[in-house]
Amino acid sequence: MSDATAPPELGSTLLTDRAEAASVAALRERVGHVARGHGLADLEVTTFVLVVHELVVNAIRHGGGSARVAIWADPPGLRCRVTDAGRGMPPHRVNPQRAQPADRIRGWGLRLVHRMCAEVDVVTGDGGTRIDILFPIDDHRF
């Protein structure tokens, strides 16, 4: 699942990168720069950076220590693909629907991603995990 390139039929690639624990902060800066450059308002930039950060940190933590990231424009929003080469995700983690105890510290990342994005597609298995998201923005930016 290490393919983190944006499908060419979906739009122009704005960022492709590889991240490890030591480079997450720098990646957040680059993602924010891309989002601002695409005309997102401050709150949208913060939200988009949070979504990408959660996906990348989960991929690094659970997927073998590194992640590949691609961001591309695709009206009506920005798409992001995060891939890793881990062992895959258990089925109950792919689409977290059940209630989360309020005092639970971990396990909120993918739940937040599902709430903040118009689309979340998870492909997972023994060869790793690929998560594609659509972050909706106003179409006047395209």
Coordinates of C-alpha atoms in Angstrom, one line a residue:
M1 CA 0.0 0.0 0.0
S2 CA 2.9 2.4 -0.4
D3 CA 1.4 4.3 -3.3
A4 CA 0.9 7.8 -2.1
T5 CA 0.8 9.5 -5.5
A6 CA -2.4 11.4 -6.4
P7 CA -4.3 9.7 -9.2
P8 CA -3.8 12.0 -12.2
E9 CA -7.4 11.9 -13.2
L10 CA -8.4 13.5 -9.9
G11 CA -6.4 16.8 -10.2
S12 CA -3.1 18.4 -9.9
T13 CA -0.8 17.2 -7.1
L14 CA 0.0 20.0 -4.6
L15 CA 2.2 18.0 -2.2
T16 CA 3.8 14.6 -2.0
D17 CA 6.0 13.8 0.9
R18 CA 7.2 11.1 3.3
A19 CA 7.0 11.5 7.1
E20 CA 8.5 9.9 10.1
A21 CA 8.1 10.9 13.8
A22 CA 10.9 13.4 13.6
S23 CA 9.5 15.2 10.5
V24 CA 5.8 15.5 11.5
A25 CA 6.1 19.1 12.6
A26 CA 7.8 20.1 9.3
L27 CA 5.1 18.3 7.4
R28 CA 2.3 20.1 9.3
E29 CA 4.0 23.4 8.1
R30 CA 4.0 22.3 4.5
V31 CA 0.4 21.1 4.7
G32 CA -0.6 24.4 6.1
H33 CA 1.3 26.3 3.4
V34 CA -0.5 24.2 0.7
A35 CA -3.9 24.9 2.3
R36 CA -3.3 28.6 2.6
G37 CA -1.9 28.7 -0.9
H38 CA -5.1 27.1 -2.1
G39 CA -7.2 29.9 -0.5
L40 CA -8.4 28.2 2.6
A41 CA -9.4 30.5 5.5
D42 CA -7.6 30.3 8.8
L43 CA -10.1 27.9 10.5
E44 CA -10.2 25.7 7.4
V45 CA -6.4 25.6 7.3
T46 CA -6.3 24.6 11.0
T47 CA -8.9 21.9 10.5
F48 CA -7.2 20.5 7.3
V49 CA -3.8 20.4 9.0
L50 CA -5.4 18.6 12.0
V51 CA -7.0 16.0 9.7
V52 CA -3.8 15.3 7.9
H53 CA -1.8 15.3 11.1
E54 CA -4.1 12.7 12.7
L55 CA -3.8 10.4 9.6
V56 CA 0.0 10.7 9.4
V57 CA 0.6 10.2 13.2
N58 CA -1.6 7.1 13.1
A59 CA 0.2 5.7 10.1
I60 CA 3.6 6.3 11.7
R61 CA 2.5 4.9 15.1
H62 CA 0.6 1.8 13.7
G63 CA 2.0 1.4 10.2
G64 CA 5.7 0.7 10.5
G65 CA 7.2 4.0 11.4
S66 CA 6.7 6.1 8.3
A67 CA 3.9 7.4 6.1
R68 CA 3.5 8.7 2.6
V69 CA 1.3 11.7 2.0
A70 CA -0.2 13.2 -1.2
I71 CA -2.5 16.2 -1.5
W72 CA -4.3 17.3 -4.6
A73 CA -7.0 19.6 -5.7
D74 CA -10.3 18.0 -6.7
P75 CA -13.4 20.2 -6.7
P76 CA -15.2 20.5 -4.4
G77 CA -12.2 20.3 -2.1
L78 CA -8.8 19.1 -1.3
R79 CA -8.0 15.4 -1.3
C80 CA -5.4 13.7 0.8
R81 CA -4.0 10.2 0.6
V82 CA -1.9 8.8 3.5
T83 CA -0.4 5.3 3.1
D84 CA 1.7 3.1 5.3
A85 CA 3.3 -0.4 5.1
G86 CA 1.9 -1.8 8.4
R87 CA -0.1 -4.9 9.2
G88 CA -3.4 -3.2 8.4
M89 CA -6.2 -2.1 10.7
P90 CA -8.8 -4.2 12.6
P91 CA -12.3 -3.9 11.1
H92 CA -13.8 -2.1 14.1
R93 CA -11.2 0.7 13.6
V94 CA -11.9 1.4 9.9
N95 CA -15.3 3.1 10.4
P96 CA -15.6 4.0 14.1
Q97 CA -19.3 4.3 14.7
R98 CA -19.8 3.1 18.3
A99 CA -19.8 5.6 21.1
Q100 CA -16.5 6.5 22.6
P101 CA -16.3 6.8 26.4
A102 CA -15.7 10.5 27.2
D103 CA -12.7 9.7 29.5
R104 CA -10.9 7.7 26.8
I105 CA -7.6 9.4 25.8
R106 CA -6.7 7.4 22.7
G107 CA -8.8 6.4 19.7
W108 CA -10.2 9.8 18.6
G109 CA -8.1 10.5 15.5
L110 CA -10.0 8.5 12.8
R111 CA -13.3 9.4 14.5
L112 CA -12.4 13.1 14.0
V113 CA -11.4 12.6 10.4
H114 CA -14.7 11.0 9.6
R115 CA -16.5 14.0 11.2
M116 CA -14.5 16.7 9.4
C117 CA -14.3 15.2 5.9
A118 CA -17.0 14.8 3.3
E119 CA -15.5 11.4 2.2
V120 CA -13.2 8.9 4.0
D121 CA -12.1 5.8 2.1
V122 CA -10.0 3.2 4.0
V123 CA -8.3 0.3 2.2
T124 CA -6.4 -1.9 4.6
G125 CA -4.7 -5.3 4.7
D126 CA -1.5 -7.2 5.4
G127 CA 0.4 -4.9 3.0
G128 CA -0.6 -1.7 4.8
T129 CA -3.3 0.9 4.9
R130 CA -4.3 3.6 2.5
I131 CA -6.7 6.3 3.6
D132 CA -8.1 8.8 1.1
I133 CA -10.1 11.8 2.3
L134 CA -12.0 14.7 0.7
F135 CA -11.9 17.9 2.7
P136 CA -14.7 20.1 1.4
I137 CA -14.1 23.8 0.6
D138 CA -16.0 26.5 -1.2
D139 CA -15.9 25.8 -4.9
H140 CA -15.0 29.5 -5.8
R141 CA -11.4 28.6 -5.0
F142 CA -11.1 26.2 -7.9

